[in-house]
Amino acid sequence: AAAEVAPRVEDAAQRARAARLAVLGTPSSGAPEPGEPKTSLTELARGFLSLTDDLAAEAISRAAATSGLDHPERWEDLAAVLSFPDLQGRFGQRDRARRIAAPFAGLGFARELGGVKLEPAHPSVGVRARLAVLDPTRDVRVSPAFREQGLASELAILEGVGRGLAQLLLPAALPFAQALPVVDEGARTFAALLMQLPCDPRFLGSGRTLSKELPSIAAAGVSLQLTALRVAAASLIAGEDRSRDVIEGLCSRALGVPVPMPLARLALLGDVSPRSRFRAGLHALLFWTLLRDAHDEDWFRNPRSAETLRAMLALSTTPSGIQLPGIWERQLSLDDLPLVVGRVRELLEP
């Protein structure tokens, strides 16, 4: 079996190098120089929290103001702000399937999207959708959360569909065990990239969105996605010290309000994949700028962007531990964080 897979891995490595050259412009972009120390993910998480403390508070304040609310001082107030009652009509269940499918179809993935099917809602706690991969090349099921949360629900389903579609874009020739990633970082990155569209001013400005609606939608989308990324960062840091004071302090910092200890533990220790979520979120914000530089500001309407994404997804990490050297495995560093924050700022200020 190893002899059979080896040529495919070598071929994938060659395609990875070609894809990296095409997008980044250099075979070593993003990789540390020989002898250069690598940045740990916990260091990145600490740096990310530091750089986004004020930005997250600003996003929440803007989101609260658009809903006629004060900046939240308690957990209950934050929950009220993040429900975005003024946007419930725009992001309601009516026409949701069409809205979610539109960006994928616009990129040229309409045929593959037919293999991603929505299932009945699941009763689990939280807003995230659940995935079931019945066939990694033909059939992925996405089950949304039972509780309807407007924009949060729409982004969660968009994430689930994005992960499902990315799974279908993996090479059909790979054995099942390799075509089904245990930690689907490539698929999560693809989904996080597409999740920026519903609050991106250029994407919204070309549709039916009124210019006066852009600030409220941008603030809402940034608040939800930045909060989730900050919680993932805090969860990584908490993995080094699970004491009560550290957990409570990290969660309160990530969310911007005091959080009861049981909820803090659930938020930081209940997530089974903070590492992949955090890396995928950072990569997605970086990749947006890379795709924009390569294919212009409306890259999401350029068929060449789809070709790039297909190549990248075909080179995701496999559960057997083979690291295919594609852009998904790009070494992140502290120098990337200002670019990440800059992209968030672009979204917040349409």
XYZ file of C-alpha atoms in Angstrom:
350
model
C 0.000 0.000 0.000
C 2.842 2.387 0.826
C 4.427 1.786 -2.573
C 1.095 2.584 -4.220
C 0.557 5.847 -2.333
C 4.139 7.160 -2.543
C 3.953 8.334 -6.195
C 0.729 10.211 -5.439
C 2.314 11.953 -2.481
C 5.311 12.968 -4.591
C 3.000 14.261 -7.306
C 1.026 16.200 -4.693
C 4.250 17.717 -3.369
C 5.206 18.915 -6.840
C 1.760 20.443 -7.366
C 2.011 22.074 -3.946
C 5.274 23.759 -4.860
C 3.771 24.986 -8.120
C 0.678 26.311 -6.334
C 2.771 28.082 -3.721
C 4.841 29.739 -6.423
C 1.696 30.846 -8.246
C 0.076 32.445 -5.185
C 2.929 33.576 -2.981
C 5.451 34.267 -5.726
C 8.342 32.488 -4.008
C 8.995 28.895 -2.985
C 10.013 29.898 0.525
C 7.408 32.573 1.314
C 6.091 32.120 4.832
C 8.616 29.429 5.719
C 11.258 30.118 8.339
C 14.862 30.434 7.226
C 17.235 27.622 8.270
C 18.041 28.055 11.929
C 15.240 30.548 12.485
C 13.107 29.604 15.535
C 9.505 28.713 14.822
C 6.720 30.646 16.511
C 4.567 28.452 18.744
C 0.840 28.585 18.277
C 0.433 29.714 21.877
C 2.711 32.693 21.184
C 0.576 33.540 18.180
C -2.548 33.266 20.304
C -1.144 35.639 22.922
C -0.058 38.106 20.250
C -3.419 37.900 18.518
C -5.317 38.656 21.727
C -3.065 41.633 22.453
C -3.494 43.090 18.971
C -7.262 42.599 18.886
C -8.312 43.608 22.425
C -9.230 47.142 21.380
C -10.480 46.096 17.940
C -12.854 43.530 19.412
C -14.234 46.069 21.894
C -14.721 48.544 19.053
C -16.542 45.957 16.937
C -18.877 45.078 19.819
C -19.533 48.761 20.537
C -20.422 49.414 16.899
C -22.632 46.346 16.766
C -24.415 47.446 19.949
C -24.889 50.981 18.640
C -26.465 49.774 15.383
C -29.020 47.880 17.480
C -29.662 50.848 19.769
C -27.914 49.184 22.727
C -25.130 50.258 25.065
C -21.740 48.575 25.093
C -22.275 45.319 27.039
C -20.945 45.152 30.580
C -22.389 41.738 31.507
C -22.547 38.361 29.812
C -26.317 38.679 29.421
C -25.868 42.036 27.668
C -23.302 40.571 25.272
C -25.673 37.754 24.353
C -28.356 40.334 23.558
C -25.976 42.300 21.327
C -24.749 39.214 19.456
C -28.298 38.181 18.606
C -28.501 41.263 16.312
C -32.294 41.669 16.411
C -32.239 44.376 13.717
C -30.719 41.908 11.238
C -33.071 38.997 11.923
C -35.174 39.823 8.870
C -32.238 40.094 6.505
C -30.617 36.881 7.724
C -33.756 34.881 8.425
C -34.433 31.346 7.249
C -36.283 32.516 4.156
C -33.994 32.284 1.089
C -31.096 31.196 3.325
C -30.184 28.259 1.096
C -29.920 30.577 -1.902
C -27.787 33.097 0.006
C -25.421 30.410 1.245
C -25.065 28.757 -2.151
C -24.460 32.024 -4.027
C -20.766 32.619 -3.154
C -19.820 28.986 -3.842
C -21.679 28.963 -7.145
C -20.097 32.295 -8.056
C -16.681 30.710 -7.709
C -17.669 27.876 -10.032
C -18.385 25.186 -7.452
C -22.074 24.705 -8.328
C -21.597 21.106 -9.520
C -19.702 19.967 -6.418
C -22.158 21.829 -4.184
C -24.772 19.281 -5.201
C -22.915 16.723 -3.086
C -23.453 18.758 0.103
C -26.911 18.123 1.533
C -28.668 19.802 4.449
C -30.051 17.465 7.098
C -32.608 18.147 9.876
C -31.389 20.338 12.718
C -29.377 18.776 15.548
C -30.359 19.392 19.196
C -26.841 19.924 20.563
C -25.825 23.023 22.497
C -24.339 25.848 20.431
C -24.859 27.324 17.009
C -22.339 25.341 14.959
C -23.450 22.962 12.239
C -22.481 19.277 12.401
C -20.953 17.361 9.504
C -21.336 13.727 8.468
C -19.069 12.535 5.644
C -20.840 9.562 4.081
C -18.635 9.530 0.996
C -15.587 11.865 0.952
C -15.937 12.474 -2.781
C -19.712 12.487 -3.298
C -21.857 12.832 -0.192
C -21.428 15.146 2.812
C -24.345 15.990 5.114
C -24.629 19.230 7.100
C -26.961 19.478 10.088
C -27.618 23.028 11.397
C -28.263 23.827 15.041
C -31.883 23.668 16.158
C -31.919 27.104 17.769
C -32.267 29.935 15.250
C -29.815 32.810 15.802
C -30.136 34.885 12.631
C -26.739 35.939 11.293
C -24.906 33.597 13.676
C -26.926 30.654 12.342
C -26.300 31.699 8.756
C -22.545 31.951 9.286
C -22.531 28.587 11.062
C -24.310 26.889 8.168
C -22.049 28.661 5.691
C -19.072 27.277 7.608
C -20.545 23.780 7.568
C -21.296 23.905 3.843
C -17.813 25.301 3.179
C -16.167 22.485 5.104
C -18.362 19.948 3.364
C -17.633 21.335 -0.079
C -13.906 21.471 0.665
C -14.054 17.809 1.635
C -15.546 16.975 -1.762
C -12.747 18.860 -3.497
C -10.079 16.597 -2.018
C -8.481 14.219 -4.552
C -10.835 11.357 -5.325
C -7.835 9.165 -6.114
C -6.603 9.092 -2.519
C -7.561 6.133 -0.316
C -10.565 6.762 1.943
C -8.404 7.048 5.073
C -6.381 9.820 3.458
C -9.265 11.599 1.744
C -11.044 12.053 5.076
C -8.973 14.369 7.296
C -9.286 13.869 11.035
C -8.556 17.569 11.599
C -9.758 19.201 8.402
C -7.647 22.341 8.621
C -7.687 22.926 4.878
C -11.473 22.625 4.800
C -11.853 24.886 7.823
C -9.628 27.482 6.183
C -11.652 27.328 2.983
C -14.854 27.795 4.997
C -13.404 30.670 7.055
C -12.313 32.355 3.825
C -15.842 32.210 2.397
C -17.361 33.308 5.718
C -15.829 36.739 5.174
C -18.033 37.333 2.143
C -21.349 38.079 3.929
C -19.708 41.040 5.676
C -17.232 42.132 3.013
C -18.168 45.578 1.612
C -17.174 44.749 -1.969
C -19.203 41.570 -2.016
C -22.191 43.252 -0.379
C -21.913 46.409 -2.465
C -22.390 44.470 -5.693
C -25.668 42.929 -4.543
C -28.934 44.205 -3.140
C -27.451 45.624 0.058
C -28.097 49.316 0.631
C -25.047 51.422 1.490
C -26.601 52.439 4.809
C -26.822 48.750 5.803
C -23.125 48.048 5.274
C -21.841 49.346 8.670
C -24.310 47.293 10.713
C -23.718 44.094 8.726
C -19.941 44.560 8.850
C -19.958 45.192 12.610
C -22.166 42.161 13.210
C -20.107 39.821 11.052
C -16.785 40.983 12.485
C -18.090 40.759 16.062
C -19.210 37.151 15.645
C -16.161 35.896 13.776
C -13.564 37.854 15.736
C -15.117 36.753 19.031
C -14.990 33.102 17.960
C -11.351 33.451 16.901
C -10.432 35.143 20.177
C -12.118 32.349 22.142
C -10.078 29.802 20.172
C -6.905 31.755 20.973
C -7.813 31.904 24.661
C -8.541 28.174 24.615
C -5.046 27.466 23.293
C -3.471 29.557 26.034
C -5.654 27.902 28.666
C -4.228 24.551 27.636
C -1.010 25.535 29.445
C -2.715 26.472 32.711
C -6.222 25.294 33.584
C -6.446 26.962 36.969
C -9.662 28.728 37.876
C -8.237 32.257 37.802
C -6.547 31.762 34.433
C -9.629 30.247 32.796
C -11.924 32.938 34.133
C -9.541 35.761 33.216
C -8.869 34.473 29.696
C -12.532 33.962 28.884
C -13.480 37.398 30.200
C -10.704 38.915 28.119
C -11.701 37.017 24.965
C -15.369 37.995 25.264
C -14.876 41.450 26.757
C -17.247 40.881 29.694
C -17.089 38.991 33.002
C -18.141 35.375 32.457
C -19.397 32.892 35.099
C -16.856 30.158 35.795
C -18.998 27.252 34.477
C -19.536 29.090 31.203
C -15.858 30.036 31.007
C -14.840 26.393 31.378
C -17.331 25.328 28.740
C -16.146 28.019 26.309
C -12.410 27.388 26.687
C -12.169 23.710 27.552
C -15.217 22.364 25.744
C -13.895 23.067 22.229
C -12.157 19.956 20.917
C -10.437 21.714 18.018
C -9.194 25.196 19.045
C -5.851 24.620 17.330
C -7.313 23.951 13.899
C -9.956 26.676 14.288
C -7.377 29.270 15.255
C -4.906 28.371 12.511
C -7.686 28.213 9.933
C -9.020 31.601 10.989
C -5.620 33.283 10.723
C -4.856 31.589 7.411
C -8.201 32.633 5.955
C -7.643 36.300 6.773
C -4.167 36.130 5.238
C -5.339 34.219 2.172
C -7.939 36.847 1.380
C -5.185 39.405 0.863
C -3.117 36.917 -1.161
C -6.025 36.086 -3.448
C -6.868 39.756 -3.799
C -3.297 40.558 -4.809
C -3.255 37.677 -7.297
C -6.765 38.022 -8.766
C -7.906 41.581 -7.894
C -10.424 42.782 -5.282
C -13.291 40.746 -6.732
C -11.299 37.498 -6.706
C -14.431 35.702 -5.500
C -15.892 36.142 -9.005
C -12.759 35.076 -10.851
C -12.696 31.449 -12.119
C -8.925 31.447 -11.710
C -9.429 31.859 -7.959
C -11.421 28.644 -7.935
C -8.565 26.853 -9.673
C -6.168 28.090 -7.011
C -8.486 26.978 -4.210
C -8.999 23.557 -5.787
C -5.245 23.042 -5.955
C -4.770 24.146 -2.373
C -7.544 21.943 -1.012
C -6.115 18.973 -2.865
C -2.994 19.346 -0.753
C -4.478 19.350 2.749
C -2.872 17.387 5.563
C -3.853 13.721 5.753
C -4.586 11.837 9.018
C -1.637 9.521 8.389
C 0.611 12.424 9.319
C 1.934 13.159 5.827
C 2.470 16.900 5.612
C 1.862 17.874 2.000
C 3.801 21.133 1.562
C 1.041 23.373 0.296
C -0.131 26.819 1.331
C -2.337 25.348 4.102
C 0.851 24.314 5.913
C 2.400 27.774 5.571
C 4.375 28.587 8.710
C 2.568 31.333 10.601
C 4.623 33.922 12.440
C 4.094 36.974 14.625
C 4.870 39.097 11.564
C 1.609 37.862 10.018
C -0.554 39.242 12.809
C -0.582 42.891 11.633
C -1.812 41.661 8.228
C -4.516 39.631 9.947
C -5.621 42.610 12.020
C -5.513 44.815 8.939
C -7.943 42.521 7.140
C -10.323 42.591 10.124
C -10.103 46.375 10.132
C -11.015 46.425 6.414
C -14.178 44.496 7.189
C -15.096 46.684 10.142
C -14.699 49.943 8.229
C -16.506 49.488 4.866
